[in-house]
């Protein structure tokens, strides 16, 4: 059998670590770097991140598209995407670990009142601040998928009062499950810190808006580690300025890089992180892709295939 060929079509991401990782986990895989694809008919698989529009439809023997990210809207937004070719989202232990670290970091920072200590330090003010007990800190995770579930479990292990909101009901030990449109308001009403880990779809775009932010209790915190288009930025600014929302940590933005004159950069209640809450780690992710290619080659169904109708 001829060696399988994977085309690396990831804009802005260094290919070398991927080449090394594939060499280790699937030495028989030939990796070509776009735009030097050679004969388009040779390409079996594509690893895509913001791939050039139209590229995928030009590959007549494509068997599967692997998204370099967990979010796949960057692939689905290509209107020339060939129908019927499976799109596989990224599930990577390294990415999951990164997101768990990030969410714990943000929740603990607010829980232990670090922003207030930073203000006090600037004023040379010595003031011990009592944190809440973790069981009195109500954290809410929007999206209880691969990443949300791992974050929720780690927060439960630290003793936080954790709830989730998802499309379908969930059973995760220690996590109160809310679901569907009817579950959103009760979920928000009981959430002191909301963490967005939803995929970006027609149903979730702009989900953090004036109405949903108002449904959070006074003094709540917002952590968005999903996509910028989940959040109506002006609505968050208004809620921060009115004092209803106490602070926000934002890793993702409607326009990336965040424009230099954007009010988030200098807002005293906003922490800006440049879309690196969790990054796909070639060392661990290449292994998942290699295992999935082997599944395909041996006639088993691919794992983590996106439902194009749902958009995730
Ligand atoms: P996933 O496993 O596909 O999980 C998605 C979750 O969202 C599921 O629990 C799903 O509910 C829920 N959901 C989807 N549509 C919904 C709706 N309309 N209402 C309520 N719940 C809905 O995704 P994942 O791997 O955890 O990744 C989540 C997202 O994180 C990605 O799509 C990406 O945008 C973002 N991300 C960001 C970074 C970063 O660095 N900032 C890194 C990685 C990923 P059901 O289970 O009931 O279907
Ligand atoms: C990063 O944003 C991802 O979707 O993996």
PDB file of N, CA and C in Angstrom, residues 11 17 25 27 33 35 38 61 87 96-97 100 122 139 156 183 200 203 207 238 242 245 272 284 290 299 302 309-310:
ATOM      1  N   UNK A  11      -2.281  28.074   8.657  1.00  0.00           N
ATOM      2  CA  UNK A  11      -1.659  29.388   8.513  1.00  0.00           C
ATOM      3  C   UNK A  11      -1.212  29.909   9.874  1.00  0.00           C
ATOM      4  N   UNK A  17       7.461  21.369  14.516  1.00  0.00           N
ATOM      5  CA  UNK A  17       7.102  20.441  15.608  1.00  0.00           C
ATOM      6  C   UNK A  17       6.137  19.355  15.151  1.00  0.00           C
ATOM      7  N   UNK A  25       5.240   9.331  15.572  1.00  0.00           N
ATOM      8  CA  UNK A  25       4.016   8.546  15.794  1.00  0.00           C
ATOM      9  C   UNK A  25       3.506   7.824  14.555  1.00  0.00           C
ATOM     10  N   UNK A  27       5.694   7.069  11.212  1.00  0.00           N
ATOM     11  CA  UNK A  27       6.820   7.332  10.308  1.00  0.00           C
ATOM     12  C   UNK A  27       6.464   7.133   8.838  1.00  0.00           C
ATOM     13  N   UNK A  33       3.878  20.305   2.876  1.00  0.00           N
ATOM     14  CA  UNK A  33       3.524  21.614   3.420  1.00  0.00           C
ATOM     15  C   UNK A  33       2.887  22.457   2.326  1.00  0.00           C
ATOM     16  N   UNK A  35       2.137  25.701   0.387  1.00  0.00           N
ATOM     17  CA  UNK A  35       1.500  25.464  -0.911  1.00  0.00           C
ATOM     18  C   UNK A  35       2.202  24.420  -1.782  1.00  0.00           C
ATOM     19  N   UNK A  38       2.345  19.316  -4.339  1.00  0.00           N
ATOM     20  CA  UNK A  38       2.604  18.338  -5.405  1.00  0.00           C
ATOM     21  C   UNK A  38       1.312  18.045  -6.148  1.00  0.00           C
ATOM     22  N   UNK A  61      -8.908  13.229  -3.974  1.00  0.00           N
ATOM     23  CA  UNK A  61      -8.902  11.950  -3.241  1.00  0.00           C
ATOM     24  C   UNK A  61      -8.864  12.125  -1.729  1.00  0.00           C
ATOM     25  N   UNK A  87     -15.006  15.771   8.714  1.00  0.00           N
ATOM     26  CA  UNK A  87     -14.190  16.802   9.364  1.00  0.00           C
ATOM     27  C   UNK A  87     -14.016  16.359  10.813  1.00  0.00           C
ATOM     28  N   UNK A  96      -6.318  19.733  26.319  1.00  0.00           N
ATOM     29  CA  UNK A  96      -7.241  19.646  27.460  1.00  0.00           C
ATOM     30  C   UNK A  96      -6.533  20.071  28.742  1.00  0.00           C
ATOM     31  N   UNK A  97      -5.312  19.566  28.940  1.00  0.00           N
ATOM     32  CA  UNK A  97      -4.554  19.963  30.141  1.00  0.00           C
ATOM     33  C   UNK A  97      -4.374  21.470  30.183  1.00  0.00           C
ATOM     34  N   UNK A 100      -7.605  23.162  31.233  1.00  0.00           N
ATOM     35  CA  UNK A 100      -7.867  22.966  32.667  1.00  0.00           C
ATOM     36  C   UNK A 100      -6.983  23.932  33.470  1.00  0.00           C
ATOM     37  N   UNK A 122      -0.622  48.518  44.617  1.00  0.00           N
ATOM     38  CA  UNK A 122      -0.304  49.806  43.961  1.00  0.00           C
ATOM     39  C   UNK A 122      -0.476  50.958  44.954  1.00  0.00           C
ATOM     40  N   UNK A 139     -19.443  28.205  40.341  1.00  0.00           N
ATOM     41  CA  UNK A 139     -18.834  28.314  39.011  1.00  0.00           C
ATOM     42  C   UNK A 139     -19.763  27.643  38.007  1.00  0.00           C
ATOM     43  N   UNK A 156     -14.514  20.698  40.682  1.00  0.00           N
ATOM     44  CA  UNK A 156     -15.187  19.902  41.721  1.00  0.00           C
ATOM     45  C   UNK A 156     -14.151  19.372  42.707  1.00  0.00           C
ATOM     46  N   UNK A 183     -32.936  25.954  30.203  1.00  0.00           N
ATOM     47  CA  UNK A 183     -32.043  25.818  31.349  1.00  0.00           C
ATOM     48  C   UNK A 183     -31.074  26.975  31.506  1.00  0.00           C
ATOM     49  N   UNK A 200     -18.507  27.689  18.579  1.00  0.00           N
ATOM     50  CA  UNK A 200     -19.200  28.805  17.923  1.00  0.00           C
ATOM     51  C   UNK A 200     -20.101  28.241  16.826  1.00  0.00           C
ATOM     52  N   UNK A 203     -26.340  28.878  16.921  1.00  0.00           N
ATOM     53  CA  UNK A 203     -27.109  28.931  18.177  1.00  0.00           C
ATOM     54  C   UNK A 203     -26.346  29.582  19.323  1.00  0.00           C
ATOM     55  N   UNK A 207     -24.037  34.739  22.542  1.00  0.00           N
ATOM     56  CA  UNK A 207     -24.801  34.201  23.680  1.00  0.00           C
ATOM     57  C   UNK A 207     -24.505  34.965  24.979  1.00  0.00           C
ATOM     58  N   UNK A 238     -20.604  47.635  29.054  1.00  0.00           N
ATOM     59  CA  UNK A 238     -21.669  48.334  29.799  1.00  0.00           C
ATOM     60  C   UNK A 238     -21.886  47.664  31.160  1.00  0.00           C
ATOM     61  N   UNK A 242     -21.261  49.440  34.739  1.00  0.00           N
ATOM     62  CA  UNK A 242     -22.374  49.640  35.689  1.00  0.00           C
ATOM     63  C   UNK A 242     -22.063  48.966  37.028  1.00  0.00           C
ATOM     64  N   UNK A 245     -21.106  43.404  36.467  1.00  0.00           N
ATOM     65  CA  UNK A 245     -20.064  42.387  36.294  1.00  0.00           C
ATOM     66  C   UNK A 245     -18.788  42.934  36.938  1.00  0.00           C
ATOM     67  N   UNK A 272      -6.749  40.753  29.421  1.00  0.00           N
ATOM     68  CA  UNK A 272      -6.669  40.338  28.017  1.00  0.00           C
ATOM     69  C   UNK A 272      -5.581  39.279  27.870  1.00  0.00           C
ATOM     70  N   UNK A 284       1.425  15.561  21.568  1.00  0.00           N
ATOM     71  CA  UNK A 284       0.314  14.689  21.958  1.00  0.00           C
ATOM     72  C   UNK A 284      -0.738  14.589  20.845  1.00  0.00           C
ATOM     73  N   UNK A 290      -2.616  10.296  14.254  1.00  0.00           N
ATOM     74  CA  UNK A 290      -2.053   9.055  13.689  1.00  0.00           C
ATOM     75  C   UNK A 290      -2.963   7.870  14.036  1.00  0.00           C
ATOM     76  N   UNK A 299     -10.553   0.396   8.373  1.00  0.00           N
ATOM     77  CA  UNK A 299     -11.997   0.286   8.155  1.00  0.00           C
ATOM     78  C   UNK A 299     -12.843   0.606   9.379  1.00  0.00           C
ATOM     79  N   UNK A 302     -13.928   6.832  12.063  1.00  0.00           N
ATOM     80  CA  UNK A 302     -13.082   7.879  12.646  1.00  0.00           C
ATOM     81  C   UNK A 302     -13.706   8.380  13.943  1.00  0.00           C
ATOM     82  N   UNK A 309     -24.336  19.573  10.512  1.00  0.00           N
ATOM     83  CA  UNK A 309     -25.623  20.218  10.796  1.00  0.00           C
ATOM     84  C   UNK A 309     -25.580  20.980  12.117  1.00  0.00           C
ATOM     85  N   UNK A 310     -24.932  20.402  13.131  1.00  0.00           N
ATOM     86  CA  UNK A 310     -24.832  21.054  14.449  1.00  0.00           C
ATOM     87  C   UNK A 310     -23.725  22.095  14.474  1.00  0.00           C
TER      88      UNK A 310
END
